[in-house]
PDB file of C-alpha atoms and ligand atoms in Angstrom:
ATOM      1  CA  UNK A   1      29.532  29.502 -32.925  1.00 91.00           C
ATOM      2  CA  UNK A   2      30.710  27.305 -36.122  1.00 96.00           C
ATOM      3  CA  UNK A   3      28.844  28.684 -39.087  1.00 97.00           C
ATOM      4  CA  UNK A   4      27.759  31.382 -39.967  1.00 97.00           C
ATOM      5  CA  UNK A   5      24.311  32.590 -39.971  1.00 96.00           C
ATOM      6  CA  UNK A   6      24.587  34.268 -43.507  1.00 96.00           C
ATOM      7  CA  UNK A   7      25.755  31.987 -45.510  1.00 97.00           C
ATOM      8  CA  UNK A   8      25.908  28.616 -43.773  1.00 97.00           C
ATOM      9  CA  UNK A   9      30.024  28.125 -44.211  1.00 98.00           C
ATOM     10  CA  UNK A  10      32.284  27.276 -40.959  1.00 97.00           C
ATOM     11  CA  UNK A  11      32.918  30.419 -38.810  1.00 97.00           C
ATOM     12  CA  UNK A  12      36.522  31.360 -37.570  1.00 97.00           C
ATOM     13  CA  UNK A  13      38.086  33.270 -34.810  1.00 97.00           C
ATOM     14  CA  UNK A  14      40.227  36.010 -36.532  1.00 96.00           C
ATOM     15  CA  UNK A  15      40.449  39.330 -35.048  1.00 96.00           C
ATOM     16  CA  UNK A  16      39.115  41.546 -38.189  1.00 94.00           C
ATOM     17  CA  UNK A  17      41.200  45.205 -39.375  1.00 91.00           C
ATOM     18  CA  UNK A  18      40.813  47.999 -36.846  1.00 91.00           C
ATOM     19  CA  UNK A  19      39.102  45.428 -33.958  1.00 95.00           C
ATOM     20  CA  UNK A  20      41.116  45.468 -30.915  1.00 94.00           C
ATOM     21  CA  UNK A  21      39.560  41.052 -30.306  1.00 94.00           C
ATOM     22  CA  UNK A  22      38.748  38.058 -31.681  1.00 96.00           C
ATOM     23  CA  UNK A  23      35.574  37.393 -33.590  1.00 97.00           C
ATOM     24  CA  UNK A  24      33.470  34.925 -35.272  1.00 96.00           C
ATOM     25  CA  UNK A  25      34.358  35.907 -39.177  1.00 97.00           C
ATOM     26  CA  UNK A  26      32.704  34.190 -41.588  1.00 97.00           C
ATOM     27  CA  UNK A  27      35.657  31.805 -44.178  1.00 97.00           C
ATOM     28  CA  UNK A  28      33.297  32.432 -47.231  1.00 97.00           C
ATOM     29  CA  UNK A  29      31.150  35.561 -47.141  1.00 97.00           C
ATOM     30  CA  UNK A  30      33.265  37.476 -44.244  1.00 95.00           C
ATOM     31  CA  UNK A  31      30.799  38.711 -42.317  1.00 96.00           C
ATOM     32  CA  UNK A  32      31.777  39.415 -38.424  1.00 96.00           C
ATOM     33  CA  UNK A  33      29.439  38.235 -35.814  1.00 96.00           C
ATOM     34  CA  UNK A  34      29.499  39.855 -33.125  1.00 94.00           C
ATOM     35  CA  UNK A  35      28.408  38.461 -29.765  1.00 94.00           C
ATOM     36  CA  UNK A  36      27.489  40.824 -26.864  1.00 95.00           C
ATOM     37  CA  UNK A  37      26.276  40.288 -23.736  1.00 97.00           C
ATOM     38  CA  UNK A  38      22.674  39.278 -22.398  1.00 97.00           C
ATOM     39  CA  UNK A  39      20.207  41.401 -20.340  1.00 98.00           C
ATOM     40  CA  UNK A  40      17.935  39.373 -18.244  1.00 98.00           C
ATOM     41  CA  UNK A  41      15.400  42.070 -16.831  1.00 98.00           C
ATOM     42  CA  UNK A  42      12.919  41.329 -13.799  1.00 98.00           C
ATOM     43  CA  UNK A  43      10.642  42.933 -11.484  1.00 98.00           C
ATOM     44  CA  UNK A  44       9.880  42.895  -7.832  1.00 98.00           C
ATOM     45  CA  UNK A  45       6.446  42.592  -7.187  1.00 98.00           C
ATOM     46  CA  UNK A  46       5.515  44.456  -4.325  1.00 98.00           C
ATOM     47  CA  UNK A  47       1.592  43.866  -2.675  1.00 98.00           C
ATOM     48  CA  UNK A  48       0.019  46.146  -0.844  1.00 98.00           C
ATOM     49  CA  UNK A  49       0.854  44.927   2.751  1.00 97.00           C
ATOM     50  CA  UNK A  50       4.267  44.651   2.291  1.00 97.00           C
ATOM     51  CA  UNK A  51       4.805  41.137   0.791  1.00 98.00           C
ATOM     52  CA  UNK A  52       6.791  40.096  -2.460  1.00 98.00           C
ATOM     53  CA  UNK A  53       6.279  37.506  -5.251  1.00 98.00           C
ATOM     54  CA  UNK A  54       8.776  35.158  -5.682  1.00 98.00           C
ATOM     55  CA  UNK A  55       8.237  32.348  -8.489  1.00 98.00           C
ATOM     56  CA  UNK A  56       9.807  28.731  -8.349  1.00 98.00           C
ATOM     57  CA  UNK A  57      11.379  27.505 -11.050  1.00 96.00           C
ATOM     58  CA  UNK A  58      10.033  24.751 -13.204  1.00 96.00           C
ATOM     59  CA  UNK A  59      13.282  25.288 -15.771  1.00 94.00           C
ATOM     60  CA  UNK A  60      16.813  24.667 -15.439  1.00 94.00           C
ATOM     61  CA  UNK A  61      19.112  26.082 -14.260  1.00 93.00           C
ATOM     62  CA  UNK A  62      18.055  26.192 -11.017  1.00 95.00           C
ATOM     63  CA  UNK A  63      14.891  24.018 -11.536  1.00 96.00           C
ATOM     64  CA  UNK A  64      12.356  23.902  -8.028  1.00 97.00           C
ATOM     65  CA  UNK A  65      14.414  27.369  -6.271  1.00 97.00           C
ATOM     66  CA  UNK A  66      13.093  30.342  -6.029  1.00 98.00           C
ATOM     67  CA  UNK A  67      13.516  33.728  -8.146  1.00 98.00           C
ATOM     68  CA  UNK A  68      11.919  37.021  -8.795  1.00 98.00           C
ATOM     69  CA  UNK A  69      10.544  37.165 -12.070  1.00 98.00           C
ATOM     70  CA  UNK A  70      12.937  37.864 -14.547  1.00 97.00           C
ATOM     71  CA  UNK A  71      14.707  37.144 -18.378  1.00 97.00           C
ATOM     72  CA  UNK A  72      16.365  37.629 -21.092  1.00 97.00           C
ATOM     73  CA  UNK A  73      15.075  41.035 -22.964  1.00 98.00           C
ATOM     74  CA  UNK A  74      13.948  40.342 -26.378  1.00 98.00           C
ATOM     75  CA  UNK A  75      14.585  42.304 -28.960  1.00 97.00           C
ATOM     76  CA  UNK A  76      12.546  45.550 -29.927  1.00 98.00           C
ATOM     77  CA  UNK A  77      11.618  45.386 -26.490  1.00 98.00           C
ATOM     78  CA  UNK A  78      12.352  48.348 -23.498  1.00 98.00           C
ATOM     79  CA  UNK A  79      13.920  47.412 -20.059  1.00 98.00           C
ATOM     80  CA  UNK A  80      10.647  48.138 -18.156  1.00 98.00           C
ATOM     81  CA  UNK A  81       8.425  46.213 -20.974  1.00 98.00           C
ATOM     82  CA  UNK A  82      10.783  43.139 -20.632  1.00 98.00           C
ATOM     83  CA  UNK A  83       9.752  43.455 -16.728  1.00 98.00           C
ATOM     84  CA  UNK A  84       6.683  43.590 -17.191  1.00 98.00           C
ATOM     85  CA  UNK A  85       6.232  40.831 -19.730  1.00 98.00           C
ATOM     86  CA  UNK A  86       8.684  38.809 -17.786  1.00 98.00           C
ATOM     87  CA  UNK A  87       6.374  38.911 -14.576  1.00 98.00           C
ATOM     88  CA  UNK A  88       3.219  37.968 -17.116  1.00 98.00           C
ATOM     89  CA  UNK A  89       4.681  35.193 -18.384  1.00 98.00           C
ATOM     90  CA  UNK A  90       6.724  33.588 -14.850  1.00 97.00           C
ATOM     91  CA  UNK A  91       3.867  34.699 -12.931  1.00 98.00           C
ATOM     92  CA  UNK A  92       0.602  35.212 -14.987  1.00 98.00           C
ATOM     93  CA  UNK A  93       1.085  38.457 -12.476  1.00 98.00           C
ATOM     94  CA  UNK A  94       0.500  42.273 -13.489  1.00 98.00           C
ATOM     95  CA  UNK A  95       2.411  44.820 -12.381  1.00 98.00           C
ATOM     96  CA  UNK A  96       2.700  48.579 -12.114  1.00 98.00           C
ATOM     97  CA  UNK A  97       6.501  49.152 -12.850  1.00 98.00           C
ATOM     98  CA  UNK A  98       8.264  51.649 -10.651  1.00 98.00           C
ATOM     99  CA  UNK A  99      12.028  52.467 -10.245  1.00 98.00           C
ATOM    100  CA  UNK A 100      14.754  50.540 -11.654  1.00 98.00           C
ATOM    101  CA  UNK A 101      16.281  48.924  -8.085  1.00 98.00           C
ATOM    102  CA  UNK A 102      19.387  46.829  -9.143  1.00 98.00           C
ATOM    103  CA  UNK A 103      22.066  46.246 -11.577  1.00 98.00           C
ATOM    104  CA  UNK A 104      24.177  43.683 -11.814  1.00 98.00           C
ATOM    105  CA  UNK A 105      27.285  43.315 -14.057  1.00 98.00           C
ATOM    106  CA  UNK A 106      28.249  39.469 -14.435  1.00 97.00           C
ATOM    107  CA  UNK A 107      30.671  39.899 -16.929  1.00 97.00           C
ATOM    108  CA  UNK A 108      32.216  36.042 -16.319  1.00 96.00           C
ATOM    109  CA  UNK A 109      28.841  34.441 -18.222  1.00 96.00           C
ATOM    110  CA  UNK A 110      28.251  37.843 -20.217  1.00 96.00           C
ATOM    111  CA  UNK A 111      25.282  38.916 -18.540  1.00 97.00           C
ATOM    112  CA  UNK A 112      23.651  42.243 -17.268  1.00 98.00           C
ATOM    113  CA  UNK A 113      20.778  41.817 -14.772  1.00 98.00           C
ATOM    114  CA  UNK A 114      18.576  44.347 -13.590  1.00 98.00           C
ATOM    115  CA  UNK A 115      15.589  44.703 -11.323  1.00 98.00           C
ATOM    116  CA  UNK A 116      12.547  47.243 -11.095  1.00 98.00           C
ATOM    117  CA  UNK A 117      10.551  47.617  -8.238  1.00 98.00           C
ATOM    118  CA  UNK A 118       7.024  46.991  -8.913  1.00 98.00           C
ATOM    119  CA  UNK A 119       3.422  47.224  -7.343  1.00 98.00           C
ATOM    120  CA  UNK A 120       1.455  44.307  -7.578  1.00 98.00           C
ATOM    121  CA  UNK A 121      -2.270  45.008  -9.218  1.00 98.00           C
ATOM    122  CA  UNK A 122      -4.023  42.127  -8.282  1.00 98.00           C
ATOM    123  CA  UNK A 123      -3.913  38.878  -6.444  1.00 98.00           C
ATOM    124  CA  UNK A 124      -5.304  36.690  -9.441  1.00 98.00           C
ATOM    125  CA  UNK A 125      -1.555  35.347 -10.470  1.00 98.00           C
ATOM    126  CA  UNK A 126      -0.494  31.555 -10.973  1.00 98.00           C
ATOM    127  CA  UNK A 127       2.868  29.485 -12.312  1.00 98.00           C
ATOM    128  CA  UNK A 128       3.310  30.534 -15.889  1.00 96.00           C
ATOM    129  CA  UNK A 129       4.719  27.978 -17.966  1.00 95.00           C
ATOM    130  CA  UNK A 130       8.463  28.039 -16.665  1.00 95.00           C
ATOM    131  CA  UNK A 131       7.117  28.285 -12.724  1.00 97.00           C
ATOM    132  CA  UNK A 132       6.116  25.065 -10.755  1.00 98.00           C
ATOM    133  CA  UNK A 133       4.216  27.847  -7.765  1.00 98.00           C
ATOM    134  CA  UNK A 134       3.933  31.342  -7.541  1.00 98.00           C
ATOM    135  CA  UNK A 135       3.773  32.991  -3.581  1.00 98.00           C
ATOM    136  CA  UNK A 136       4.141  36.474  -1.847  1.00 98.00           C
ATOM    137  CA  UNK A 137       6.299  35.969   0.893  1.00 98.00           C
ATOM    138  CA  UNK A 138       7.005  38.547   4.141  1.00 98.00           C
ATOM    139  CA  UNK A 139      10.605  38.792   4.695  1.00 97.00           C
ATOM    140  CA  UNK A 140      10.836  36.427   7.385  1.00 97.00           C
ATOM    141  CA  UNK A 141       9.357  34.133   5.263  1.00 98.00           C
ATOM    142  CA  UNK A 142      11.478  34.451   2.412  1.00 98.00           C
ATOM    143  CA  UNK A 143      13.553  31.231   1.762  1.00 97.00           C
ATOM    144  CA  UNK A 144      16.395  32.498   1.900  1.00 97.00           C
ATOM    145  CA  UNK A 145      18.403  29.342   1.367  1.00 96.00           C
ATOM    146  CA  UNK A 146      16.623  28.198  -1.963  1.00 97.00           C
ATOM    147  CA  UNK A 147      17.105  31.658  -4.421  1.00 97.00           C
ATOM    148  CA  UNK A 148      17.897  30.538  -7.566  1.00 95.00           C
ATOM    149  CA  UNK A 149      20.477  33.458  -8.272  1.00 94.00           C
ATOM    150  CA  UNK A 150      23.122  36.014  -6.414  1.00 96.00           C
ATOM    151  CA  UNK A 151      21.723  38.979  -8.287  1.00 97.00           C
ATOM    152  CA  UNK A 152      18.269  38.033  -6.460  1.00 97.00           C
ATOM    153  CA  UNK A 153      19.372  37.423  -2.967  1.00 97.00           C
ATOM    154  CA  UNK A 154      21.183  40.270  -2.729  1.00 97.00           C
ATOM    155  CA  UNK A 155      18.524  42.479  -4.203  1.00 98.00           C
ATOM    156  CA  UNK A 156      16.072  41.276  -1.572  1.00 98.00           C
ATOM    157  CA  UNK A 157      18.278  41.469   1.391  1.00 98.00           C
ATOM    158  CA  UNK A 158      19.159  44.867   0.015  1.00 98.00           C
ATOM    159  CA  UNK A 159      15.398  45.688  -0.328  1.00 98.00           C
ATOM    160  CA  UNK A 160      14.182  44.695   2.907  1.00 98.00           C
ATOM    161  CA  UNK A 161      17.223  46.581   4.976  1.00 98.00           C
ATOM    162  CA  UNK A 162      16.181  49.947   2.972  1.00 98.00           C
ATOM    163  CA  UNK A 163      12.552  49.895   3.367  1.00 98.00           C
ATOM    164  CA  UNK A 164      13.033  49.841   7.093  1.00 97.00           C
ATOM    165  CA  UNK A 165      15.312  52.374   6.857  1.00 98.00           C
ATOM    166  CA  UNK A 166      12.989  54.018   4.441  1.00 97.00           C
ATOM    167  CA  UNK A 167      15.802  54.703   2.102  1.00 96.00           C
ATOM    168  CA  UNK A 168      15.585  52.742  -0.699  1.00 97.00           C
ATOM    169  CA  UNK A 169      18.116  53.412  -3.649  1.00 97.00           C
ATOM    170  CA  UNK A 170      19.054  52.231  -6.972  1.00 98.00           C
ATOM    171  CA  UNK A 171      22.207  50.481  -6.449  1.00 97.00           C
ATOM    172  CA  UNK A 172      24.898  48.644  -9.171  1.00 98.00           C
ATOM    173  CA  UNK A 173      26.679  46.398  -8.613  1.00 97.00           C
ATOM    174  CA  UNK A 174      29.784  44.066 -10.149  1.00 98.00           C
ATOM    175  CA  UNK A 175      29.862  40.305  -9.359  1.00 97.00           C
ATOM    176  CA  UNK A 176      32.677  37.945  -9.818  1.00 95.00           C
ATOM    177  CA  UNK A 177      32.539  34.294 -11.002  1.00 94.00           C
ATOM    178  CA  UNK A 178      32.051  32.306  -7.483  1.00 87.00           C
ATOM    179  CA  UNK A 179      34.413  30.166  -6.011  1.00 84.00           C
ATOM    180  CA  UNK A 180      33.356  26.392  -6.954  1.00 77.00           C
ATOM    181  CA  UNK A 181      33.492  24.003  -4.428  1.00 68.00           C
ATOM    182  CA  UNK A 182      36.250  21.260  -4.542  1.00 58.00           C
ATOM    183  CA  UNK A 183      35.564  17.463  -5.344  1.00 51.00           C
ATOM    184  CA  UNK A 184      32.426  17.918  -6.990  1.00 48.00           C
ATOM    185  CA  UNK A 185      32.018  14.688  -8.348  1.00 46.00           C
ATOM    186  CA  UNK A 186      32.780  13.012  -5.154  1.00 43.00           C
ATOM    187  CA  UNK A 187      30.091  14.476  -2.803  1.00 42.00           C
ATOM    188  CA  UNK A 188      26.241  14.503  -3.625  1.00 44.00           C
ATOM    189  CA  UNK A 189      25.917  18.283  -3.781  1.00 45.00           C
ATOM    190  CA  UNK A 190      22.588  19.809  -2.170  1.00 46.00           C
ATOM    191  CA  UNK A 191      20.911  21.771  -4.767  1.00 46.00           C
ATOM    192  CA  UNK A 192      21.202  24.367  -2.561  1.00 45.00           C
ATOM    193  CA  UNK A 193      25.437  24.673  -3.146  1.00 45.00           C
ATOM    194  CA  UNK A 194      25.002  24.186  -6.523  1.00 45.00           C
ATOM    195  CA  UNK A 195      22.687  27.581  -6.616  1.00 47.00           C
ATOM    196  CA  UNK A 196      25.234  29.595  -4.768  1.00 47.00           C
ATOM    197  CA  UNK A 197      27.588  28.388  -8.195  1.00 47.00           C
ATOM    198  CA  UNK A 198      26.560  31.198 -10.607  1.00 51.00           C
TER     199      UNK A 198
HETATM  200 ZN1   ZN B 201      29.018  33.557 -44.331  1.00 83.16          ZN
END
């Protein structure tokens, strides 16, 4: 941030009287903005025999891999709403929303991301606007090595393992800032290393 959304004037990191960080403090009007992390909230569409609907992505990051339905909750909004519209809009899909499934913490790009589980209604979805094709997949079919994001891939492998088991369980979870590979600028990376780079 460099100015300040009141009043227009530059912005400056000062850590204000009884904060314990730095913020964004207005030079001119004073006024502390504070910046908090992001939910991105999804769903995992569930059909009736078993199969889930994964969306590729027609956006960056992670343009043409595939995701569960999910993003950033929008103000006035609840968690399960933001599902729900989130799975309209990737997916042009409706959904009955059931338990919340996974949480992620991803506190190295300030994000919280969670997933429901959800039952499919219909069959009549397409790509929204930020999806190139929209597919239910059985787990052996699931491609594995084009997910757009950790918080997905785990929640699926996670999800398949515990309906067989029939035990499936809310779960959270705290992820760390992955490794990056060395001499990136020297190798044509696949698109499928530079997804594992959340
Ligand atoms: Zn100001």
């Amino acid at each position: 941030m460099k100015f300040c959304s009141a009043c227009g004037a530059p912005v400056e990191l000062r850590q204000p009287p009884d904060d314990n960080r730095l913020r964004h403090v207005c030079t001119i009007c004073t006024t502390i903005h504070y910046q908090n992390p992001n939910m991105v909230i999804g769903s995992i569409p569930e059909w009736e025999d078993g199969r889930i609907l994964l969306c590729r992505r027609a956006i960056e990051p992670r343009h043409g891999l595939w995701t569960l339905p999910a993003g950033f909750m929008e103000n006035g909004e609840t968690t399960s709403a933001a599902a729900i519209r989130e799975t309209l809009e990737e997916a042009n899909a409706r959904i009955a929303i059931g338990e919340l499934y996974s949480m992620y913490n991803l506190p190295y790009i300030n994000q919280v991301f969670m997933l429901f589980r959800a039952r499919l209604l219909d069959l009549d979805f397409s790509p929204g606007a930020e999806s190139l094709e929209v597919e239910l997949f059985e787990e052996q079919d699931i491609p594995w090595d084009e997910l757009a994001f950790r918080p997905v891939s785990l929640t699926l492998q996670r999800y398949f393992a515990e309906r067989k088991a029939g035990n499936m369980q809310f779960h959270m979870d705290d992820l760390e800032a992955p490794a990056r590979p060395a001499k990136l600028s020297e190798t044509a990376i696949p698109s499928i290393i530079a997804a594992t780079n959340q």
